[in-house]
Short mmCIF file of C-alpha atoms in Angstrom, two decimals:
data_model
loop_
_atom_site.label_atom_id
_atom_site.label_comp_id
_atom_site.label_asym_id
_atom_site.label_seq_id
_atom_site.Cartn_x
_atom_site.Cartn_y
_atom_site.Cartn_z
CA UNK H 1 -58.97 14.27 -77.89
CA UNK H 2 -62.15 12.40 -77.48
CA UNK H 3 -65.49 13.52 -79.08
CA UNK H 4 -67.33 13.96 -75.67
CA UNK H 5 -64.68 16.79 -75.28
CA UNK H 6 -64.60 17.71 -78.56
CA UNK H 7 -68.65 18.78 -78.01
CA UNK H 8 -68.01 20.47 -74.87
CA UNK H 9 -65.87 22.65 -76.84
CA UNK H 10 -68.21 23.30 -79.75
CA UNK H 11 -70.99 24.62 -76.87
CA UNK H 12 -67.91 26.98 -75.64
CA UNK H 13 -67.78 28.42 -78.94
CA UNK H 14 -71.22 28.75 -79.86
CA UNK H 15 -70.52 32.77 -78.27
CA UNK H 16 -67.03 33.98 -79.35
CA UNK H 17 -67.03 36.84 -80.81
CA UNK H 18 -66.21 38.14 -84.08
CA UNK H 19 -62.40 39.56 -84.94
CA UNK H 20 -61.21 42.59 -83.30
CA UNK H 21 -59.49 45.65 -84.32
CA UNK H 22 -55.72 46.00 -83.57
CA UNK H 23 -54.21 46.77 -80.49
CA UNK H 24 -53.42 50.46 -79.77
CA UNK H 25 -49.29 49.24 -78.00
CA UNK H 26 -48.41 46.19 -77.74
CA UNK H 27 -49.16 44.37 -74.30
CA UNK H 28 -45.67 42.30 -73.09
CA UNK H 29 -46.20 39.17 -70.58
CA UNK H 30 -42.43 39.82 -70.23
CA UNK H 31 -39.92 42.76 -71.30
CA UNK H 32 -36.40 43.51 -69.37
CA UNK H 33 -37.99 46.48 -68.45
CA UNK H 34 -40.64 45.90 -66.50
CA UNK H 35 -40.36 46.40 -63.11
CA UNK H 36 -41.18 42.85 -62.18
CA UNK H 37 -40.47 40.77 -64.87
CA UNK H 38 -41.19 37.31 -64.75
CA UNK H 39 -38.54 36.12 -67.57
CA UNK H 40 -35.19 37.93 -66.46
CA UNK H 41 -35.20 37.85 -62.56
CA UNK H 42 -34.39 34.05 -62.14
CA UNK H 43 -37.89 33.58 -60.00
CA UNK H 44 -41.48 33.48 -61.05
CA UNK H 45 -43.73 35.50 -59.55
CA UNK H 46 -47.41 33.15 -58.82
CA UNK H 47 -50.03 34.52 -56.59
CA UNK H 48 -47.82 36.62 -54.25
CA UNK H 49 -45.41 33.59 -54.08
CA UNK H 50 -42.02 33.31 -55.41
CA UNK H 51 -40.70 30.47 -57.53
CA UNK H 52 -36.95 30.13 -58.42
CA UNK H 53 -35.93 29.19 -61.34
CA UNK H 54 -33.83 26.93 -59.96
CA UNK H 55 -33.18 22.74 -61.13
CA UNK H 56 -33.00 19.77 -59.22
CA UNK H 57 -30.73 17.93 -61.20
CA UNK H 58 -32.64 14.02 -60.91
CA UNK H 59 -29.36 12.23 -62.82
CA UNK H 60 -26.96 15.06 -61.93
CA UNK H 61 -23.89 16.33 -63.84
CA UNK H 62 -23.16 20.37 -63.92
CA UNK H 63 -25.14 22.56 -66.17
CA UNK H 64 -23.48 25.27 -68.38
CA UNK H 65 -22.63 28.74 -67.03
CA UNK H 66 -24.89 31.43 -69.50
CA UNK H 67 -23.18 34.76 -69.73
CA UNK H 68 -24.24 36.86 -66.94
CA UNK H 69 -25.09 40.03 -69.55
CA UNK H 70 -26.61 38.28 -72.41
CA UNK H 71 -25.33 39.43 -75.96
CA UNK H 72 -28.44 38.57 -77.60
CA UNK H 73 -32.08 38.30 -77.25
CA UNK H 74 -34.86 35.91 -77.30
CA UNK H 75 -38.10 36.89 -78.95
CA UNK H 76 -40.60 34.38 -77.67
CA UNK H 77 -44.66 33.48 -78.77
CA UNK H 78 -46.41 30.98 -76.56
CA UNK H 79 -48.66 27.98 -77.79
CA UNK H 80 -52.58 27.68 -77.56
CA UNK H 81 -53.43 28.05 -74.26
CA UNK H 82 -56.54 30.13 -74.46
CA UNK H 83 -60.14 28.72 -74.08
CA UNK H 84 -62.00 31.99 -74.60
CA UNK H 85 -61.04 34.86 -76.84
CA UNK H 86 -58.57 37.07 -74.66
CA UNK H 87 -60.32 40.47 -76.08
CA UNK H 88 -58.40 43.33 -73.66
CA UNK H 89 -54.83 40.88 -73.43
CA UNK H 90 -53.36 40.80 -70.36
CA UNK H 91 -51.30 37.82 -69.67
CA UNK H 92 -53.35 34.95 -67.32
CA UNK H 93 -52.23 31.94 -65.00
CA UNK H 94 -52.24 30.08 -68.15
CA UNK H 95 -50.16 32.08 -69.99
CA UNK H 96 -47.73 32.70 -68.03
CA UNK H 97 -47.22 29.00 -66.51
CA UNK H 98 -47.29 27.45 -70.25
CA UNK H 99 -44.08 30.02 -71.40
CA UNK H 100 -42.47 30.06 -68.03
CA UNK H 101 -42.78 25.23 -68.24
CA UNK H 102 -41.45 26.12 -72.17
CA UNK H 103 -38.33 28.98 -71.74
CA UNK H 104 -37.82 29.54 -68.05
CA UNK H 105 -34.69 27.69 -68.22
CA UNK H 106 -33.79 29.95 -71.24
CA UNK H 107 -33.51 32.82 -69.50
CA UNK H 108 -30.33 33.81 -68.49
CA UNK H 109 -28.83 33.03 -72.14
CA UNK H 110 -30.53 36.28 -73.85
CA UNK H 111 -33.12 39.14 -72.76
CA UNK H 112 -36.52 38.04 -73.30
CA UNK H 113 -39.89 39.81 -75.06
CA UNK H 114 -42.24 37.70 -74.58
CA UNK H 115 -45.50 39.27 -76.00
CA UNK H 116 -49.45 38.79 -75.05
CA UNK H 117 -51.13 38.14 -78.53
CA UNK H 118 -55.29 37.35 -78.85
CA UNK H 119 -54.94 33.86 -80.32
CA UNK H 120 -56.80 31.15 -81.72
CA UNK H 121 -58.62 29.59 -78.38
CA UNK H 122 -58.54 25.73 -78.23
CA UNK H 123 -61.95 24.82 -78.82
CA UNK H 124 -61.45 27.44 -82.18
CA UNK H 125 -59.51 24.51 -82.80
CA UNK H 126 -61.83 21.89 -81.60
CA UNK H 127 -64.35 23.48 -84.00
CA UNK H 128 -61.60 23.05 -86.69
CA UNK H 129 -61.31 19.27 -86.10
CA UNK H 130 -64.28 18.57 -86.22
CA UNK H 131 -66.36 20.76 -88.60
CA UNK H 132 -63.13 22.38 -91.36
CA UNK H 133 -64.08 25.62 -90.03
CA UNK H 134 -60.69 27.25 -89.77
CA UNK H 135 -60.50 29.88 -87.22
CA UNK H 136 -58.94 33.33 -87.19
CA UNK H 137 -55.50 33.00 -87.48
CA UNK H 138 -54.98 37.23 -88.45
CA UNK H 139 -55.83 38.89 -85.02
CA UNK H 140 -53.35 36.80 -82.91
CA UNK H 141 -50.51 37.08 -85.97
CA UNK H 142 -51.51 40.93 -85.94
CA UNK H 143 -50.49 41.62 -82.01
CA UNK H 144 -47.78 39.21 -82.55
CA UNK H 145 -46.36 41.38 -85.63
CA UNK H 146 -46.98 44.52 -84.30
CA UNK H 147 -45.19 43.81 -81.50
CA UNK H 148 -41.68 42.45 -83.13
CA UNK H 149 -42.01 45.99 -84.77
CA UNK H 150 -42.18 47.58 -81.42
CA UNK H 151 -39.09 45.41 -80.51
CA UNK H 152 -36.84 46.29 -83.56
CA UNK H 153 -37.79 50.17 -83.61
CA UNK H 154 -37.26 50.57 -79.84
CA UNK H 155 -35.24 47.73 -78.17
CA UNK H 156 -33.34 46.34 -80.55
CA UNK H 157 -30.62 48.89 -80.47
CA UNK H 158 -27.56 48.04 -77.77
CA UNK H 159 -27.78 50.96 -75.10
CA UNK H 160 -24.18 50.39 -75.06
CA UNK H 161 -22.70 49.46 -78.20
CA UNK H 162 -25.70 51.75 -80.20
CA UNK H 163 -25.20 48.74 -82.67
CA UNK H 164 -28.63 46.84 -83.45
CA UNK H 165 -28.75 42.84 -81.49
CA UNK H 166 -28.48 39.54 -82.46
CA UNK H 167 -32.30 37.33 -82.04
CA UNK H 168 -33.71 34.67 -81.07
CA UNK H 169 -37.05 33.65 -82.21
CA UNK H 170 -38.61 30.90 -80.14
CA UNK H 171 -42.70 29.26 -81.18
CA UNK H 172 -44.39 26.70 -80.58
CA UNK H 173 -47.87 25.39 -82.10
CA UNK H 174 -49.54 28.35 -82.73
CA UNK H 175 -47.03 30.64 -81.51
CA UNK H 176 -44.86 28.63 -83.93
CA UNK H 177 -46.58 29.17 -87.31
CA UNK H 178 -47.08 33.41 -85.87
CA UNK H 179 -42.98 33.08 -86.38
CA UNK H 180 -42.87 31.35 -89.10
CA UNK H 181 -45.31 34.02 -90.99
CA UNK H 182 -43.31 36.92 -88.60
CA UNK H 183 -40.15 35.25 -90.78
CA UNK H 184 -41.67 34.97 -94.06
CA UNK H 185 -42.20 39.10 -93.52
CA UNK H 186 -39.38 40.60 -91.78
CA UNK H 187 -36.22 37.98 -92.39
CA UNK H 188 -36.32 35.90 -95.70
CA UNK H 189 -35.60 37.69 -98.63
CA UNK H 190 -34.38 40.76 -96.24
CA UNK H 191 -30.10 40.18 -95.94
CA UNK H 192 -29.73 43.38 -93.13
CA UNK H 193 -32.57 41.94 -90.84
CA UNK H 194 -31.54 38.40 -91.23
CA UNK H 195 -27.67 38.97 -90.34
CA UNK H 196 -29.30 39.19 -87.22
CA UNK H 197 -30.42 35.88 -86.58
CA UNK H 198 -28.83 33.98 -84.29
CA UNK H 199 -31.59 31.19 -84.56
CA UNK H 200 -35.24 30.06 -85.30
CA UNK H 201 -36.37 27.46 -82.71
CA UNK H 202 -39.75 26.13 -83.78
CA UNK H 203 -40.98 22.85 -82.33
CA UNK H 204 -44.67 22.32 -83.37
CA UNK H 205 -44.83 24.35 -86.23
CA UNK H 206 -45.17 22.17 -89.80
CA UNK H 207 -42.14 23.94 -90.58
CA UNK H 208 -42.02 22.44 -94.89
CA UNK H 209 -39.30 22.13 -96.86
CA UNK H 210 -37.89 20.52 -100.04
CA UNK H 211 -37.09 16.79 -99.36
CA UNK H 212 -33.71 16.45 -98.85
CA UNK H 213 -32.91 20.53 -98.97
CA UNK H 214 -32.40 23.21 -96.39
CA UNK H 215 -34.92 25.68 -97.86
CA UNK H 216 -36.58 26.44 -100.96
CA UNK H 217 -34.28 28.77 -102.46
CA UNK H 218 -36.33 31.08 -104.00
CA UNK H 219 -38.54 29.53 -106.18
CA UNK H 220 -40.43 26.55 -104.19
CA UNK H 221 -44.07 27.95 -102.80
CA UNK H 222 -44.67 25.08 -100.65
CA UNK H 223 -41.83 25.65 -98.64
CA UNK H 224 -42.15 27.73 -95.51
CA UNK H 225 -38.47 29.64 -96.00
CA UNK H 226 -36.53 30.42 -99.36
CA UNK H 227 -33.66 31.85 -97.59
CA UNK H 228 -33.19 30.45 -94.39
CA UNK H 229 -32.18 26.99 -93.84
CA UNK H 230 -32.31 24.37 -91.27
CA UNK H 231 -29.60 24.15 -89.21
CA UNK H 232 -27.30 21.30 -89.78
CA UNK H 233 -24.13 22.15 -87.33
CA UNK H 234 -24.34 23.50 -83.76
CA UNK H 235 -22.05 26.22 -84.74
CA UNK H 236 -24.16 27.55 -87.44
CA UNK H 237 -26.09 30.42 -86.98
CA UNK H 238 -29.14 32.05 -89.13
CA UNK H 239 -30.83 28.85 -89.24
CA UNK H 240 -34.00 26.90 -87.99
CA UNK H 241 -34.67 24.33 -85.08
CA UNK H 242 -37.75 22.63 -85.56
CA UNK H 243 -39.49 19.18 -85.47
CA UNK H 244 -42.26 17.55 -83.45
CA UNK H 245 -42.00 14.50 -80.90
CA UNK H 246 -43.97 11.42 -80.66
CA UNK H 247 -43.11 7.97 -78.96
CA UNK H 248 -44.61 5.01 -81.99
CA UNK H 249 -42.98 2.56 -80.53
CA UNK H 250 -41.32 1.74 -83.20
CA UNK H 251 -43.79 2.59 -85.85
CA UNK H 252 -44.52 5.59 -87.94
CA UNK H 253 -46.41 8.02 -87.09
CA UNK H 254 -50.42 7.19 -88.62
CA UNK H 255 -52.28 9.01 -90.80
CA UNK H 256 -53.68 11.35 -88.44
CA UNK H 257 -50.46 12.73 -87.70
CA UNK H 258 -50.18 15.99 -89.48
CA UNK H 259 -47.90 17.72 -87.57
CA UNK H 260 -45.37 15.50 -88.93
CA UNK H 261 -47.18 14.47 -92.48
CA UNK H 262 -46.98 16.07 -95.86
CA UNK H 263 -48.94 14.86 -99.38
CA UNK H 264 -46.60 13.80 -101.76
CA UNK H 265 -43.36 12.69 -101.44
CA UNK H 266 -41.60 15.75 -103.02
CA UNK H 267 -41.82 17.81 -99.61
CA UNK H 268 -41.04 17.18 -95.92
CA UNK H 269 -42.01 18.30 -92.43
CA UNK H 270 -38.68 19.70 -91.27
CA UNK H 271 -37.01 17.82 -88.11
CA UNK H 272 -33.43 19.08 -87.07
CA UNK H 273 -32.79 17.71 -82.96
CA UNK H 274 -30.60 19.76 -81.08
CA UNK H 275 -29.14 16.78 -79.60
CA UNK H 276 -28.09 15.45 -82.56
CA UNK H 277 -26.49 18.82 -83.66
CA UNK H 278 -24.54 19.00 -80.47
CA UNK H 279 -23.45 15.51 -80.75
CA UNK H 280 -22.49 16.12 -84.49
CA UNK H 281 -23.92 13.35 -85.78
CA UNK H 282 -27.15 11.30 -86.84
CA UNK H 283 -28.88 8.90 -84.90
CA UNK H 284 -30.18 7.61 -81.32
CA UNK H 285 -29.07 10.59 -79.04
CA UNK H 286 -29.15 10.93 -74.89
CA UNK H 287 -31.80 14.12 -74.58
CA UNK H 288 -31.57 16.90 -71.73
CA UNK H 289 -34.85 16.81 -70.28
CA UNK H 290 -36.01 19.82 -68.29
CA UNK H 291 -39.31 19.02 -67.01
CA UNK H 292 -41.51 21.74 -64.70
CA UNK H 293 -42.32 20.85 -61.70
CA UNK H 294 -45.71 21.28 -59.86
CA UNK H 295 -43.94 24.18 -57.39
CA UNK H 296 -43.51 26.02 -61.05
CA UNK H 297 -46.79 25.67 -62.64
CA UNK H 298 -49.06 25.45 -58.89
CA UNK H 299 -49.97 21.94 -59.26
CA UNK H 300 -50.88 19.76 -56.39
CA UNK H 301 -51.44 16.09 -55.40
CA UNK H 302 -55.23 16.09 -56.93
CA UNK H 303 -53.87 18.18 -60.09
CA UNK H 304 -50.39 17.78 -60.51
CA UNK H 305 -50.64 20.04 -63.74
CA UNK H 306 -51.79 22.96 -62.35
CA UNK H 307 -52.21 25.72 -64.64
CA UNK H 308 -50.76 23.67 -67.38
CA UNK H 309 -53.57 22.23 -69.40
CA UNK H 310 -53.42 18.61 -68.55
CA UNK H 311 -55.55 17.09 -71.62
CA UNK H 312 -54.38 14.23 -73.50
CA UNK H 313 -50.78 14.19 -71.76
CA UNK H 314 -49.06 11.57 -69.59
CA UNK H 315 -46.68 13.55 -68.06
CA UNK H 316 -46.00 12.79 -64.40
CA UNK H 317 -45.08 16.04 -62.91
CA UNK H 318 -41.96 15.92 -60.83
CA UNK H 319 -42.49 17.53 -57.21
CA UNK H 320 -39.48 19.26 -56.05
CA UNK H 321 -39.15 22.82 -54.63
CA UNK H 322 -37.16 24.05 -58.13
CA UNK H 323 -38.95 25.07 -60.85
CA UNK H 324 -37.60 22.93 -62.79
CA UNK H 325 -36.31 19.02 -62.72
CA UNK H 326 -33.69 17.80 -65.49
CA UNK H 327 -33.01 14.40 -66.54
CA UNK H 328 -29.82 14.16 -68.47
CA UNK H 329 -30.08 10.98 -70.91
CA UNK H 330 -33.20 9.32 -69.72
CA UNK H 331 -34.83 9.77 -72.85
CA UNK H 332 -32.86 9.19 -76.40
CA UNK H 333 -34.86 11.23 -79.54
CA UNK H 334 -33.57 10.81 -83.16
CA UNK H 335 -34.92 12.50 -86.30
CA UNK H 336 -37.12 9.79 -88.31
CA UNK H 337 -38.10 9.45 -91.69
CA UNK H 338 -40.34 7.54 -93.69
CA UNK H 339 -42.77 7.67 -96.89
CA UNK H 340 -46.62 5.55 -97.55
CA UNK H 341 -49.14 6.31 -99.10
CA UNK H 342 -50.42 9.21 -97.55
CA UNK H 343 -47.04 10.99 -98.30
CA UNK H 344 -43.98 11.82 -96.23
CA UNK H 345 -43.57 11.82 -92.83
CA UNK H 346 -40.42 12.99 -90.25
CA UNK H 347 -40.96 13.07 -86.44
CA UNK H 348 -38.34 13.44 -83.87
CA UNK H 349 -38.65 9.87 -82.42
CA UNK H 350 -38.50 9.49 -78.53
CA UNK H 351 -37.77 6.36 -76.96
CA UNK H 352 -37.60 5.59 -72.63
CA UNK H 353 -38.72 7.50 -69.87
CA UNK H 354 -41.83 5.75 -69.94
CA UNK H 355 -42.03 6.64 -66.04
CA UNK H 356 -41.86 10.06 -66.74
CA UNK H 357 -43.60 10.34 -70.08
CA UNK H 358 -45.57 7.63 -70.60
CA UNK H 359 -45.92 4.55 -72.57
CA UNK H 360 -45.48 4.55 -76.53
CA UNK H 361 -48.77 5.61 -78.19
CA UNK H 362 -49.80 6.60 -81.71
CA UNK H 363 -52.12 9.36 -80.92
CA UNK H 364 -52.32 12.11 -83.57
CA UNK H 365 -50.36 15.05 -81.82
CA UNK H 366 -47.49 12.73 -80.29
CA UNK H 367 -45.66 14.55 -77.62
CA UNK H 368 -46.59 17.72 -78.95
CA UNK H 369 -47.32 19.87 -75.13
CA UNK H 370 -43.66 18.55 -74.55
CA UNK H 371 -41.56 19.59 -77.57
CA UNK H 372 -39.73 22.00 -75.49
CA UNK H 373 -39.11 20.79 -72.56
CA UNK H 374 -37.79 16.91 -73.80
CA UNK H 375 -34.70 18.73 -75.10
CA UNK H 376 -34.99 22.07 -73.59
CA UNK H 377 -31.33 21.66 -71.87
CA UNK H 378 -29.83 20.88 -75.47
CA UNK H 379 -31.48 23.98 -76.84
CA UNK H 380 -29.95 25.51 -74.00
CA UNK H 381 -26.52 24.47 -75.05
CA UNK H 382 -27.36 25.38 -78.56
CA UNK H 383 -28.14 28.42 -78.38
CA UNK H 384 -24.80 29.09 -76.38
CA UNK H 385 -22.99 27.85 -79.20
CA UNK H 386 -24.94 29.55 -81.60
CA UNK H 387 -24.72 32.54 -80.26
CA UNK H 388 -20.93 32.42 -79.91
CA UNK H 389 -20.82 31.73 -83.80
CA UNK H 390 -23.10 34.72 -84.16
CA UNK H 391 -20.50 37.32 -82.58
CA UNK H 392 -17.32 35.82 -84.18
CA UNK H 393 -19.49 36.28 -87.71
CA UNK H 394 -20.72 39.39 -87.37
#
């Protein structure tokens, strides 16, 4: 992010206004029963237009078959997208193309609540980088609690079976950490709410724990969780997904990187890969790439990113009629690890696709805008798994 950008977005925040009180309901960009649902119809409505969620498969194969009446569901909170305060929510062109890009192709595996949630705008954040003044973190994690209340009291119940779901809880940057806290609340600690986690996928989020441990147990305060772990088999359910990408080169991460940086060396950023877990082992491992295309997200030949904020990224957008293009093994990502002097650092570490993703580059969030989609076809095949472990346990 340069600093001539960096002012811009001081002078947009010179006027935001001051915390608001909660909402009255919660407001849902997506709910299974909504008459027109964006998340559960297999198309995406955008300015009258119709998009299907359909793949062009660039380095083909055959994709997995969901189940066609979804045992479980996915419980979803989108990244910063906002650049003013979104004071009456109601989801926008942003929105709705940034969580469509991330979980579109996540939609047939579970029912998906999706809510609208008053976050921390981007140049909140700006202001943050440059000045240490934090913004407010409370309002956005408010709507965002509020409304996984108003999910478990009214829709978490089985018409059918009468017998309460398995979840899914999907973040990312912001939307991430609003998880992580909605977690720290509702599951850890809580055995009858947290039998019904089928996962915790969390790319982005500074997810901490214990070096060389799955959670803190109890008794560590710098970890995020003390009850649930990180996942460490693809058949193991309860557990969290998280990590962040960047493409060093080769290198480590610098100093700047603190998505993936902790002080000290008795702690660590948490990085589990899907791939890996699917392939049950450690190391280099072939990705599924899903990228968006610029049919999905509106873009064009003079702003390929359409409604997808394009700023410090290198993506080239594929063009296809799909929603959606996938690139089976064109990238490789492996968990890293490393300590300095500035403490620990772990980073899920991409290598190839430079035509699709760009070069290697050390800048301070990495691949960060793509977390999801570099391996969105192994979380895919994940959660399929996961979910299968999830009924035969419970």
């Amino acid at each position: 992010m340069s600093w001539g950008i960096l002012a811009a977005a001081v002078a947009l925040t010179a006027g935001l206004a001051a915390p608001v009180d909660a909402l009255p309901a919660p407001v849902w960009m997506c709910h299974p029963a909504a008459a027109a649902d964006p998340c559960a119809q297999g198309k995406y409505p955008v300015d009258g237009h119709v998009v299907p969620l359909t793949t062009t498969d660039v380095t083909g194969g055959s994709a997995a078959e969901p189940a066609t009446q979804p045992p479980v569901d996915c419980f979803y909170v989108y990244p910063t997208v906002d650049n003013l305060p979104n004071l009456a929510p109601a989801p926008t062109d942003e929105e709705f193309a940034q969580a469509i890009a991330q979980i579109g192709m996540l939609a047939p595996h579970c029912r998906l609540f999706v809510p609208e949630y008053r976050q921390a705008t981007l140049p909140e954040l700006a202001l943050d980088l440059i000045l240490d003044l934090p913004p407010d973190y409370s309002t956005g994690a408010g709507d965002v609690d509020r409304a996984w209340q108003y999910y478990w009291d009214h829709d978490n119940i089985d018409p059918v079976t009468h017998q309460r779901r398995g979840v899914v809880l999907f973040g990312h940057s912001q939307g991430a950490s609003d998880v992580a806290t909605l977690i720290q609340k509702h599951f850890d600690g809580h055995p009858d709410v947290q039998r019904r986690l089928v996962s915790a996928i969390l790319p982005g989020g500074h997810i901490t724990v214990p070096a060389g441990k799955p959670d803190g147990g109890g008794t560590d305060q710098l970890s995020t969780f003390q009850h649930v772990p990180a996942c460490r088999r693809a058949d193991q359910y309860g557990c969290v997904v998280a990590y962040s990408s960047y493409k060093p080169g080769g290198q480590v991460p610098g100093t700047s990187a603190g998505l993936v940086r902790v002080n000290g060396t008795g702690h660590q950023v948490l990085c589990v890969n899907p791939a890996e877990l699917l392939a049950g082992a450690n190391g280099p491992t072939p990705l599924d790439t899903v990228l968006y295309t610029r049919t999905l997200v509106e873009g064009n030949a003079l702003n390929p990113y359409g409604h997808i904020n394009s700023l410090g990224q290198s993506l080239t957008v594929p063009d296809y009629p799909t929603g959606f293009a996938r690139y089976r093994g064109a990238l490789t990502g492996q968990c890293k690890y490393a300590t300095d002097s500035a403490g620990t650092v772990s980073w899920l570490d991409i290598t190839g696709g430079d035509q699709l993703i760009g070069a290697p580059q050390s800048n301070f969030d990495g691949l960060h805008a793509l977390d999801f989609n570099l391996t969105d076809g192994d979380i895919g095949a994940l959660l399929t798994r996961q979910t299968t472990a999830w009924q035969a346990g419970t």
